[in-house]
CSV table of C-alpha atoms in Angstrom, one decimal:
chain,number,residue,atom,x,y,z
A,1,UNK,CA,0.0,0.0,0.0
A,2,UNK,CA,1.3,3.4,-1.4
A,3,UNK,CA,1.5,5.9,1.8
A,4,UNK,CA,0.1,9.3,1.3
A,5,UNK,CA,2.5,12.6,1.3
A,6,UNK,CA,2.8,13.3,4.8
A,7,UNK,CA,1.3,17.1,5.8
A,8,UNK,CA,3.4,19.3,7.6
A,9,UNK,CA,4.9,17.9,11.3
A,10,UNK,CA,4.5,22.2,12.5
A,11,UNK,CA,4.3,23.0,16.3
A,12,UNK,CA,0.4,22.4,17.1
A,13,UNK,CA,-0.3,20.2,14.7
A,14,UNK,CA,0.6,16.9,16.1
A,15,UNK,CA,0.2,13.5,14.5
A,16,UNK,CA,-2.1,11.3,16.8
A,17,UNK,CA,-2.4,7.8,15.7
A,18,UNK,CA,-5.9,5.8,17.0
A,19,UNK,CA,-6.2,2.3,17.1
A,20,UNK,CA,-9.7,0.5,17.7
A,21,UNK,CA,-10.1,-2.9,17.0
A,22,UNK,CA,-13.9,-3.8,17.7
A,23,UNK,CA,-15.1,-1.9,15.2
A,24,UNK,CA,-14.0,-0.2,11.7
A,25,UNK,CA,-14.1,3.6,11.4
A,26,UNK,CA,-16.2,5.8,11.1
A,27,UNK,CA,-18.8,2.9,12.1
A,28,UNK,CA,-17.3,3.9,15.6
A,29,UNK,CA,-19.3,7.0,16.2
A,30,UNK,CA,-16.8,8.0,19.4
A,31,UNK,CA,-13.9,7.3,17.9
A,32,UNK,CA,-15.2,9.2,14.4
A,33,UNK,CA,-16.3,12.4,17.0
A,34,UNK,CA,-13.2,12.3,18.3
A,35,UNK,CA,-11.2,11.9,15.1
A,36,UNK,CA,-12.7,14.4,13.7
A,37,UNK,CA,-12.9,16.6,16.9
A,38,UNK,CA,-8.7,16.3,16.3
A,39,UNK,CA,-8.9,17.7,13.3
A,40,UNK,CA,-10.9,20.1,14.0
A,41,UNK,CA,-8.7,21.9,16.5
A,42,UNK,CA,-5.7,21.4,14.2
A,43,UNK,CA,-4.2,17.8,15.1
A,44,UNK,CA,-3.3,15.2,12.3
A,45,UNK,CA,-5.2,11.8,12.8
A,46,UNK,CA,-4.3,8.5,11.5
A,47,UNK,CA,-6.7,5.4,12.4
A,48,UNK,CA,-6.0,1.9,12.4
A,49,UNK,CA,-8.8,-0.1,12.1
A,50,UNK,CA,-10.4,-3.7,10.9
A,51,UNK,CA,-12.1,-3.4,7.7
A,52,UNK,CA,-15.8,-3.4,7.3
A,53,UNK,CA,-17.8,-4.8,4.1
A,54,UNK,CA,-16.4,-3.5,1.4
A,55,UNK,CA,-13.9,-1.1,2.8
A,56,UNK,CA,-10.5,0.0,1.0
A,57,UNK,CA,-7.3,-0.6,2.9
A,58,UNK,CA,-7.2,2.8,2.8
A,59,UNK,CA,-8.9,5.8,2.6
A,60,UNK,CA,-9.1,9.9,3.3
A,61,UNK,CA,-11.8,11.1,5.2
A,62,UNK,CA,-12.8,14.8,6.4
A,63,UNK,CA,-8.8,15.2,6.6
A,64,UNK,CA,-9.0,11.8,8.3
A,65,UNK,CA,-6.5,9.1,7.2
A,66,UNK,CA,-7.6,6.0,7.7
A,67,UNK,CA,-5.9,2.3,7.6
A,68,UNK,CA,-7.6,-0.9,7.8
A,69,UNK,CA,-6.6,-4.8,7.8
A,70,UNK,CA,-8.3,-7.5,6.5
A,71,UNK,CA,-10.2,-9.0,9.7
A,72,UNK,CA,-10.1,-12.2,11.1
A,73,UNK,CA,-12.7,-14.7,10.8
A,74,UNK,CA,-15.6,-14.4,13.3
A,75,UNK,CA,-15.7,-17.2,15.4
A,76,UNK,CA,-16.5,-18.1,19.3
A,77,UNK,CA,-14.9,-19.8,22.1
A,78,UNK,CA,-11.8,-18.8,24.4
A,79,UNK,CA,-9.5,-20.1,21.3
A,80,UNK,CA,-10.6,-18.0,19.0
A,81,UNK,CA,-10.5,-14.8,20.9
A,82,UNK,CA,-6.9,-15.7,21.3
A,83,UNK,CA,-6.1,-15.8,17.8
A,84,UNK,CA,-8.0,-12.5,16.9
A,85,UNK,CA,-6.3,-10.5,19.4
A,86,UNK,CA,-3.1,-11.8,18.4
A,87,UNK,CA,-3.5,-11.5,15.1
A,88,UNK,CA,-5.0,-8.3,15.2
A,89,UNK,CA,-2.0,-6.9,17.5
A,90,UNK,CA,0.2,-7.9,14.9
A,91,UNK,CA,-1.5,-6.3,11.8
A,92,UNK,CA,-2.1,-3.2,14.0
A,93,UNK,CA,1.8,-3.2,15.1
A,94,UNK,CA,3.0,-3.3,11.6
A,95,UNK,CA,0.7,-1.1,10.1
A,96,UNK,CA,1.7,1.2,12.8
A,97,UNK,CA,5.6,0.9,12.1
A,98,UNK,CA,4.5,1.7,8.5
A,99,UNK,CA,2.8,5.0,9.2
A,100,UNK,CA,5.4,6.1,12.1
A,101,UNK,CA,8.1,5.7,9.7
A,102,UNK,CA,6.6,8.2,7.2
A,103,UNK,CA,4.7,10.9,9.3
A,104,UNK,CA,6.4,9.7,13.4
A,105,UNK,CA,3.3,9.6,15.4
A,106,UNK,CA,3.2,12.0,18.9
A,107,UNK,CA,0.9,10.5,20.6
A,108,UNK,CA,-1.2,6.8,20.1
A,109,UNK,CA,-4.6,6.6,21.9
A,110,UNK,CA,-5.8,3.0,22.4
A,111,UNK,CA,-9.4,2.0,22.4
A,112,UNK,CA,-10.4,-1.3,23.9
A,113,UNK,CA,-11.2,-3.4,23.9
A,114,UNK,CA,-9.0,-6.0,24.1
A,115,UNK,CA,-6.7,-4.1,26.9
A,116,UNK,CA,-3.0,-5.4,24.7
A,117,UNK,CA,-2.2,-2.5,23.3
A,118,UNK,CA,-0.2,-0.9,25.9
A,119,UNK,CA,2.9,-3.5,25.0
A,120,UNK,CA,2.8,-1.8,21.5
A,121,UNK,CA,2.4,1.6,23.0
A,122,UNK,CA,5.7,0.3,25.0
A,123,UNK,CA,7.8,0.2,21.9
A,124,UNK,CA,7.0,3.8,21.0
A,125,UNK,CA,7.1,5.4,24.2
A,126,UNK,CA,11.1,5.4,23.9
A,127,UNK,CA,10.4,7.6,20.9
A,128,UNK,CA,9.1,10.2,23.0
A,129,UNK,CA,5.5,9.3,21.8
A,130,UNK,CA,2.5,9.9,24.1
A,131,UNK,CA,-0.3,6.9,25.1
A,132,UNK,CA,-3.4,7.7,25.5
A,133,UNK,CA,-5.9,4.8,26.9
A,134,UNK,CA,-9.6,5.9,25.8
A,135,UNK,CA,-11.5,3.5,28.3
A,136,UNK,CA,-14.3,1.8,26.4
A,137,UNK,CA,-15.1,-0.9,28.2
A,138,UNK,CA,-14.3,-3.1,30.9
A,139,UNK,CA,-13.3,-6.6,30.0
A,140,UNK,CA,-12.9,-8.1,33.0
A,141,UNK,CA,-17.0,-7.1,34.1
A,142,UNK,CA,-17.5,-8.7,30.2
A,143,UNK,CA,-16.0,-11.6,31.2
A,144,UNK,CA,-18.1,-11.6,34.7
A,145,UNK,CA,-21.0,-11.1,33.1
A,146,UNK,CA,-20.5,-13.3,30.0
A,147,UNK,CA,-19.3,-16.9,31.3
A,148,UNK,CA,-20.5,-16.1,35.7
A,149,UNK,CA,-17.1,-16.2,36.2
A,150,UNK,CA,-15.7,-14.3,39.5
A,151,UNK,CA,-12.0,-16.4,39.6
A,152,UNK,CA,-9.6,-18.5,37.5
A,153,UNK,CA,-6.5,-17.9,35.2
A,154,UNK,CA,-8.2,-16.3,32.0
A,155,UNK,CA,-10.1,-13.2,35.0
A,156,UNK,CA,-6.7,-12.7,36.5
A,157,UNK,CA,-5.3,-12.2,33.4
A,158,UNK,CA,-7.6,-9.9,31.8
A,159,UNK,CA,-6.8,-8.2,35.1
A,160,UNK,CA,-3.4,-8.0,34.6
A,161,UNK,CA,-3.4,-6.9,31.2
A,162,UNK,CA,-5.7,-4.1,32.5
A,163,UNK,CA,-4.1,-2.9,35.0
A,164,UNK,CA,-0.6,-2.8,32.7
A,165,UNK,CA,-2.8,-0.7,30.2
A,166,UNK,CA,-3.2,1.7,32.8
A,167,UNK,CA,-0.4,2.1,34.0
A,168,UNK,CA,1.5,2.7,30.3
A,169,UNK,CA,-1.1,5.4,29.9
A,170,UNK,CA,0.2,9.1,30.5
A,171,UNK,CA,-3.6,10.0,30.2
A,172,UNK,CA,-6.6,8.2,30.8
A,173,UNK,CA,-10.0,9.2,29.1
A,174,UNK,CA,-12.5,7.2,31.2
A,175,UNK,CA,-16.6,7.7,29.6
A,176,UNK,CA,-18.4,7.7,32.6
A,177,UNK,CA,-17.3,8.2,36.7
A,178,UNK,CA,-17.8,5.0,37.4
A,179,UNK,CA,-14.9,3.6,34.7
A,180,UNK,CA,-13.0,6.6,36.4
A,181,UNK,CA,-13.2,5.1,39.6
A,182,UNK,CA,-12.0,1.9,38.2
A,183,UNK,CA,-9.1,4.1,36.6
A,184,UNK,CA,-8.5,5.6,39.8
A,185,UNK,CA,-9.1,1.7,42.2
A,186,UNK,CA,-7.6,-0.9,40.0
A,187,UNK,CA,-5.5,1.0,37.8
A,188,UNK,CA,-4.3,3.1,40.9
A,189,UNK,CA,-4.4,6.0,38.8
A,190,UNK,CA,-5.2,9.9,40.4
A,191,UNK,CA,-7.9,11.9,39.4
A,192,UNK,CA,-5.7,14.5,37.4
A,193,UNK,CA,-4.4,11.7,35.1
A,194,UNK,CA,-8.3,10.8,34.5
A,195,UNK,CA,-10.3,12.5,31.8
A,196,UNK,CA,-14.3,11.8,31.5
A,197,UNK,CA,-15.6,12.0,27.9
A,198,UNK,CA,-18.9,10.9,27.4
A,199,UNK,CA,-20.1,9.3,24.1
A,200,UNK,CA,-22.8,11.7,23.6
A,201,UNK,CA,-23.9,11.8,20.3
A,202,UNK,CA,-23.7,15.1,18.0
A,203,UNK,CA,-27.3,17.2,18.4
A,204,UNK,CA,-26.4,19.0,14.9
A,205,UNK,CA,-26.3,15.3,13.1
A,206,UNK,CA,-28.5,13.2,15.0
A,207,UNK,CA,-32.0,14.9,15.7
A,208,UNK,CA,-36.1,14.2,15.2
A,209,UNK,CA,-37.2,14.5,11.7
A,210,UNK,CA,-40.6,14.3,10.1
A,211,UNK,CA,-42.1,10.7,10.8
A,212,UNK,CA,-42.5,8.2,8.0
A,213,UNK,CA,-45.4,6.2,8.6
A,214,UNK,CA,-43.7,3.4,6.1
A,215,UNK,CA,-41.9,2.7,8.9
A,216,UNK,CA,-44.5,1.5,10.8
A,217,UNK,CA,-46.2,-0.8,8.0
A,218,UNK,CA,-49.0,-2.1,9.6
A,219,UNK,CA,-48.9,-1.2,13.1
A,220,UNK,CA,-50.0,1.8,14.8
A,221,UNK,CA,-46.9,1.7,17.1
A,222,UNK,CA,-43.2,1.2,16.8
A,223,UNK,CA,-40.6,-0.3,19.1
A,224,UNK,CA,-36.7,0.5,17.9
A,225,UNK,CA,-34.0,-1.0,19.3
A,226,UNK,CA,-30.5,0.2,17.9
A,227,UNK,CA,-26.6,-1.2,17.9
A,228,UNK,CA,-24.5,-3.8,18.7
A,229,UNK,CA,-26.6,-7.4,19.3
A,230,UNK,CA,-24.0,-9.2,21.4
A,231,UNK,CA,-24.0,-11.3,24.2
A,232,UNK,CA,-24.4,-8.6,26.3
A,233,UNK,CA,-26.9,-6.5,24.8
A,234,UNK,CA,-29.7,-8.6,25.9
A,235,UNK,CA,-31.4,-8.0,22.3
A,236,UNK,CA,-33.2,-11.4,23.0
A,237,UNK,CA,-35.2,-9.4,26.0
A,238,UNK,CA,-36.8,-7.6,22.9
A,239,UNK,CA,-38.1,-10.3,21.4
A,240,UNK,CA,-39.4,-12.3,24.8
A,241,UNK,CA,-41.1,-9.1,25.5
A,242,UNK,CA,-42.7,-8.6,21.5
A,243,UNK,CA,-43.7,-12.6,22.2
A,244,UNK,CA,-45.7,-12.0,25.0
A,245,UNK,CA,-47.1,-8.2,24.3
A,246,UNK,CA,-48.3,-9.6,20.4
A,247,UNK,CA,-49.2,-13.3,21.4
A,248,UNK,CA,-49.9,-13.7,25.2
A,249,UNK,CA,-51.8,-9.7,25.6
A,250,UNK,CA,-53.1,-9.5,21.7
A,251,UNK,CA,-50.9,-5.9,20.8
A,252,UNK,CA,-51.1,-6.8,17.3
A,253,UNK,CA,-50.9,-3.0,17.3
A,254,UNK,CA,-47.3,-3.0,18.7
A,255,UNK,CA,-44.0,-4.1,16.0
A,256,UNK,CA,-40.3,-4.0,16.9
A,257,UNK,CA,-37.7,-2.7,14.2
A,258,UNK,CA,-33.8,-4.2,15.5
A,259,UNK,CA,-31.6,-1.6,13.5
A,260,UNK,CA,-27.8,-2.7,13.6
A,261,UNK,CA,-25.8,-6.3,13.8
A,262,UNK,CA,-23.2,-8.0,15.7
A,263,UNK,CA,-22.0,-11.5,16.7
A,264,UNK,CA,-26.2,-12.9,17.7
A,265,UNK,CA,-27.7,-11.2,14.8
A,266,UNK,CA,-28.6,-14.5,13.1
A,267,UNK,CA,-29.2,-16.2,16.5
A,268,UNK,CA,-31.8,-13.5,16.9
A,269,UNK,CA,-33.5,-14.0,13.9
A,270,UNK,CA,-33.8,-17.9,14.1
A,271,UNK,CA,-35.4,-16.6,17.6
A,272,UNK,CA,-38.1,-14.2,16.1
A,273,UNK,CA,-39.1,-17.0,13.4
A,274,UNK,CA,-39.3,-19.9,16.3
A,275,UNK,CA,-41.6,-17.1,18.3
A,276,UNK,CA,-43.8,-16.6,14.9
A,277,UNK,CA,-43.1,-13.1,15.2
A,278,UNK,CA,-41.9,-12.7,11.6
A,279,UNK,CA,-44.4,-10.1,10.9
A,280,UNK,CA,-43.9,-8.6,13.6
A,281,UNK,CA,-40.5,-7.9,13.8
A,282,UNK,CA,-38.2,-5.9,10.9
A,283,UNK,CA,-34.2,-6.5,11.4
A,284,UNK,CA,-32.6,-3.8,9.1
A,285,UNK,CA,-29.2,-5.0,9.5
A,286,UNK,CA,-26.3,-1.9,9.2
A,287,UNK,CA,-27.3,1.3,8.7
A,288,UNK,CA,-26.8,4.8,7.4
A,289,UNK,CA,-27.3,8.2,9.6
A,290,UNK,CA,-30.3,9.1,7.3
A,291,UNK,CA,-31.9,5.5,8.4
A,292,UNK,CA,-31.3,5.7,12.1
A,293,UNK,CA,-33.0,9.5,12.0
A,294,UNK,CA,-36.0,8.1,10.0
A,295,UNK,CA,-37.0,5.0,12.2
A,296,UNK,CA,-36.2,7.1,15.6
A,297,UNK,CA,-38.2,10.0,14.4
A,298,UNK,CA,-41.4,7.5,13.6
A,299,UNK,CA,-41.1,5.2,16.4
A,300,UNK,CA,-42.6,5.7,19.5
A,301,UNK,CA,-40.4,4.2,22.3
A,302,UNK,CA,-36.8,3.4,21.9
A,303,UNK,CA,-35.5,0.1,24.2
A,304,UNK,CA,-32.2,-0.6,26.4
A,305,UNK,CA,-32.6,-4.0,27.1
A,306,UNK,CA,-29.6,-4.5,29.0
A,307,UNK,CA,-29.8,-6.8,31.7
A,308,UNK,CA,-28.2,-6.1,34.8
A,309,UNK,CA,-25.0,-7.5,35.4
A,310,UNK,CA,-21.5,-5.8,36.4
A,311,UNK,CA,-20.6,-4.7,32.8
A,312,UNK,CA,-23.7,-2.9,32.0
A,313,UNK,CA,-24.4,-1.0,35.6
A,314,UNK,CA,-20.8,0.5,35.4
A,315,UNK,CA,-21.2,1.4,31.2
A,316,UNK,CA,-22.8,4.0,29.4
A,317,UNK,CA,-25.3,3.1,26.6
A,318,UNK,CA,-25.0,5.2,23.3
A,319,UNK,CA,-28.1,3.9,22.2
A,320,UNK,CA,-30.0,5.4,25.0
A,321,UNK,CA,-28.4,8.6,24.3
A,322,UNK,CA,-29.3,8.6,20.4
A,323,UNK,CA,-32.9,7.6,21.4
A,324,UNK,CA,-32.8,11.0,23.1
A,325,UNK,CA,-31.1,13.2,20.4
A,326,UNK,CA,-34.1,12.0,18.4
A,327,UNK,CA,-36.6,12.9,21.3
A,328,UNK,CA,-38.0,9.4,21.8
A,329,UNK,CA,-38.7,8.4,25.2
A,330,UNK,CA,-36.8,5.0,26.4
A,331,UNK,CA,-37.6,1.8,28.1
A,332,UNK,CA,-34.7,0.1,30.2
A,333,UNK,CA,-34.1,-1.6,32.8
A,334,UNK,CA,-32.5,0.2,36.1
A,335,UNK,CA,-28.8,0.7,35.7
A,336,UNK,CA,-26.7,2.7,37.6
A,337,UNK,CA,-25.4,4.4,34.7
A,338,UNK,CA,-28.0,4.5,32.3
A,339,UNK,CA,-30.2,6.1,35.1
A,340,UNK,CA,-27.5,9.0,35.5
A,341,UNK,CA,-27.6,9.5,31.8
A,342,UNK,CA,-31.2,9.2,30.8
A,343,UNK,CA,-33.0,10.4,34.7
A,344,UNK,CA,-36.4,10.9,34.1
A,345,UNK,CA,-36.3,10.3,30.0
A,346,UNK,CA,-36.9,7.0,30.5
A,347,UNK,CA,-39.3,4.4,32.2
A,348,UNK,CA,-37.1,1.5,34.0
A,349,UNK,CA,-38.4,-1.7,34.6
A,350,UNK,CA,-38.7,-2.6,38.2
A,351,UNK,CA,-37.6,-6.1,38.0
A,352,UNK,CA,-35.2,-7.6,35.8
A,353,UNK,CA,-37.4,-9.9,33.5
A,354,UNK,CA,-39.3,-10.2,31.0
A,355,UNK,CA,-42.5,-9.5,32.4
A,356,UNK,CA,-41.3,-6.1,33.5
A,357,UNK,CA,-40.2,-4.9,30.4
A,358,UNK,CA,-42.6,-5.6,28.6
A,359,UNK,CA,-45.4,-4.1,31.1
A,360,UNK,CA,-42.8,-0.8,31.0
A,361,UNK,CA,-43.0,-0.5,27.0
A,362,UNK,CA,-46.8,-1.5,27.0
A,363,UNK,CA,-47.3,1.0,29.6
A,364,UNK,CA,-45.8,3.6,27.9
A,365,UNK,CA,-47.1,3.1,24.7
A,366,UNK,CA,-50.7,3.5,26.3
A,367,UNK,CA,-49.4,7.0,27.5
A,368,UNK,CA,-48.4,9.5,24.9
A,369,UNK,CA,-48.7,12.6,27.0
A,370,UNK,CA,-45.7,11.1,29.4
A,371,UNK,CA,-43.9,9.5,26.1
A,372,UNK,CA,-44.2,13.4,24.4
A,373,UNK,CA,-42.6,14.7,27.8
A,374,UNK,CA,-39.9,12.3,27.8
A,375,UNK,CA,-39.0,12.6,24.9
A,376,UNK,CA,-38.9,16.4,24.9
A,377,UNK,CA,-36.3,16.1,27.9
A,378,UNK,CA,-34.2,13.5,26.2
A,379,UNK,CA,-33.6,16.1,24.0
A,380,UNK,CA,-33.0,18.9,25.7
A,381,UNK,CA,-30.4,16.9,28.4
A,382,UNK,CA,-28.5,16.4,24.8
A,383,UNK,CA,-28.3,19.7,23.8
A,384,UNK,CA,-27.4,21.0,27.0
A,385,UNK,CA,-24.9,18.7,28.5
A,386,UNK,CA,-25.0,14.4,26.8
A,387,UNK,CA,-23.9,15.6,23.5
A,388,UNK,CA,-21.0,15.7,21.8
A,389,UNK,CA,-20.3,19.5,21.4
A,390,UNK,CA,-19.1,19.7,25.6
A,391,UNK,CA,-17.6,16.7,25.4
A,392,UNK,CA,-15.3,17.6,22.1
A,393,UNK,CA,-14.1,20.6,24.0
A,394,UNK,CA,-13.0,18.2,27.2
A,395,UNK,CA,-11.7,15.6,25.0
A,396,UNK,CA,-9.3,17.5,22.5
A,397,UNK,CA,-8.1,19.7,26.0
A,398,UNK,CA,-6.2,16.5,26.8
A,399,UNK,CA,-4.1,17.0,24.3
A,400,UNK,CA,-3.7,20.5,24.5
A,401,UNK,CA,-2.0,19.6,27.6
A,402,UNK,CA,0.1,16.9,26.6
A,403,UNK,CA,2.0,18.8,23.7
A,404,UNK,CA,1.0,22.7,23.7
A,405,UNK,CA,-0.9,24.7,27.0
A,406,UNK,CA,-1.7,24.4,30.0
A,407,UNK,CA,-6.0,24.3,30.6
A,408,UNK,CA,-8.6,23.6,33.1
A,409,UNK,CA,-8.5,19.9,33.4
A,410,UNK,CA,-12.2,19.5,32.8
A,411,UNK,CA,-15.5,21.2,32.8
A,412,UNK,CA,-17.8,20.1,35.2
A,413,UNK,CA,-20.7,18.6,33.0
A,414,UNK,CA,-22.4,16.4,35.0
A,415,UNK,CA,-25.6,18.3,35.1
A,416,UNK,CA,-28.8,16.2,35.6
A,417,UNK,CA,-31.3,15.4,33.0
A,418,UNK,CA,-34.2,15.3,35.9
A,419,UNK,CA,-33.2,19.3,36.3
């Protein structure tokens, strides 16, 4: 692959390379904000990345350079995490040579998961180049929560590989307090070397449009759920809960549009044709911006339906967020986290079945004064504070003190949407 001319290495414009390996860019709205957030206040930005469907190995985008690798088969068990991180590491290490050698990076920013990058972060650190670790998730609570494991060899070493992440960081950008406070616990890191950008999506690109009653087809209401449908999304809660409101209560009335993909997206669908909800239920697969705006601007409630468990109380669900940009009122079930981000936006199911969700969206579909409400504040808590605008400022003011002036360390954002 042909490398493009490098643009001028001058003082304040520093070359930040970003590696994410869960997801290909700009399908990774964070990482994309932040890319382009980089740019924006006059950083150079180079992204390494899998490939998606389709995708060149590389490409220029919004002054964003972009490289991708072929990924590696999708398959499951312990084995075959093994080999994808591996072989990932090593695509994403020479790539990363490749690129250093023609424009030297300043700084690398890390997004997990896994948590390995910090031993290739290791070999540039000698160069005088920065690591930042942007704290997506937490892989040991996904390993908890997964396989109900609280002990054994493969927890103590996603521990360990955790803890070495942090402590190769010279900054940590955590997305909500409570990953700070695992920054700050397990990775014995202090609150000045801690940075909390939330994932709030962008009120300027993601807003309510006119409904589109196609969307609907034949029902008079809409249930959306969108993003990832792993393990532990809980996207099977959706259709438990579509099984019993259509077949057991008779809310023919009621359908359920799934908007995205992931590893249990053809698990799902053998699930929604076993439960005969086929028509029903509409799975859209991957979609554009102009899609996700059009089925959250005609449905009427948008669903969490992540179940409790240690990963999801401590994380912060974009989707919750981007139900709110588009003003539509959410169903979930009560997290610690999604509570501090949607407050009184949502409905949360008091107990953590089946049963209760479903009452919570039936419920609120029977109610479109409090869904009209909700939704209203959904959007107003992302204009003022969830969205990406605040957070931009925060995030690119990290490095702004790594390489050029010293700045507050943070704004204090964390304003509550039940104000």
């Amino acid at each position: 692959m042909a490398f493009p001319a490098a643009l001028p290495a001058r003082p304040g414009h520093e070359h930040i390379g970003i590696i994410v390996q869960n997801l290909p860019v700009p399908l990774d709205r964070r990482v994309w904000n932040e890319c382009q957030a980089l740019v924006a206040a006059g950083y150079r930005v180079s992204v390494i990345c899998p490939k998606g469907p389709g995708d060149p190995s590389f490409q220029e985008l919004d002054g964003v350079r972009i490289h991708k690798y072929a990924p590696p088969p999708a398959k499951e068990g312990l084995a075959a995490f093994v080999y994808e991180s591996g072989y990932c590491w090593l695509r994403t290490a020479h790539l990363a040579r490749r690129i250093h050698r023609h424009e030297p990076f300043d700084a690398i920013q890390a997004c997990n998961p896994p948590d390995t990058f910090w031993a290739l972060a290791s070999l540039f650190k000698p160069l005088g180049v920065r690591f930042v670790f942007d704290h997506h998730d937490l892989c040991p609570e996904i390993y908890r929560s997964r396989f109900d494991r609280h002990d054994g060899p493969a927890l103590r070493l996603l521990l360990a590989l955790e803890r070495a992440t942090f402590a190769t960081a010279d900054h940590v950008i955590s997305t909500n307090e409570s990953y700070r406070k695992v920054a700050m616990t397990r990775g014995r890191r202090r609150w000045d070397e801690t940075t909390v950008v939330r994932s709030g999506p962008d009120p300027s690109r993601l807003y309510p449009v006119a409904p589109d009653p196609a969307v609907k087809g034949d029902h008079a209401h809409l249930c959306a759920y969108l993003g990832i449908m792993g393990h532990q999304d809980g996207v099977d809660m959706v259709l438990r809960a579509a099984n019993l409101i259509v077949h057991e209560w008779g809310r023919t009335d009621i359908g359920f549009a799934l908007l995205g993909f992931g590893d249990c997206l053809e698990d799902l669908r053998t699930l929604s044709h076993d439960l005969d909800l086929d028509d029903h239920v509409t799975f859209t697969g991957r979609v554009d911006l102009d899609e996700i705006r059009r089925y959250l601007s005609s449905a009427d409630v948008g669903l969490s339906p992540d179940p409790r468990s240690p990963f999801n109380d401590a994380s912060t669900m974009n989707k919750t967020m981007e139900y709110m940009a588009c003003a539509l009122p959410v169903v979930a079930f009560d997290l610690h986290e999604t509570r501090v981000s949607a407050g009184n936006a949502a409905v949360y199911a008091p107990d953590d079945d089946v049963v209760s969700f479903a009452k919570s969206i039936v419920g609120l579909i029977d109610d479109p004064e409090t869904r009209a409400a909700m939704g209203a504040r959904g959007r107003q808590a992302v204009e003022l504070w969830l969205g990406w605008p605040p957070q931009a400022e925060t995030y690119t003011g990290v490095y702004d003190r790594l390489f050029r002036r010293e700045i507050p360390i943070e704004h204090d954002l964390t304003v509550s949407v039940d104000a």
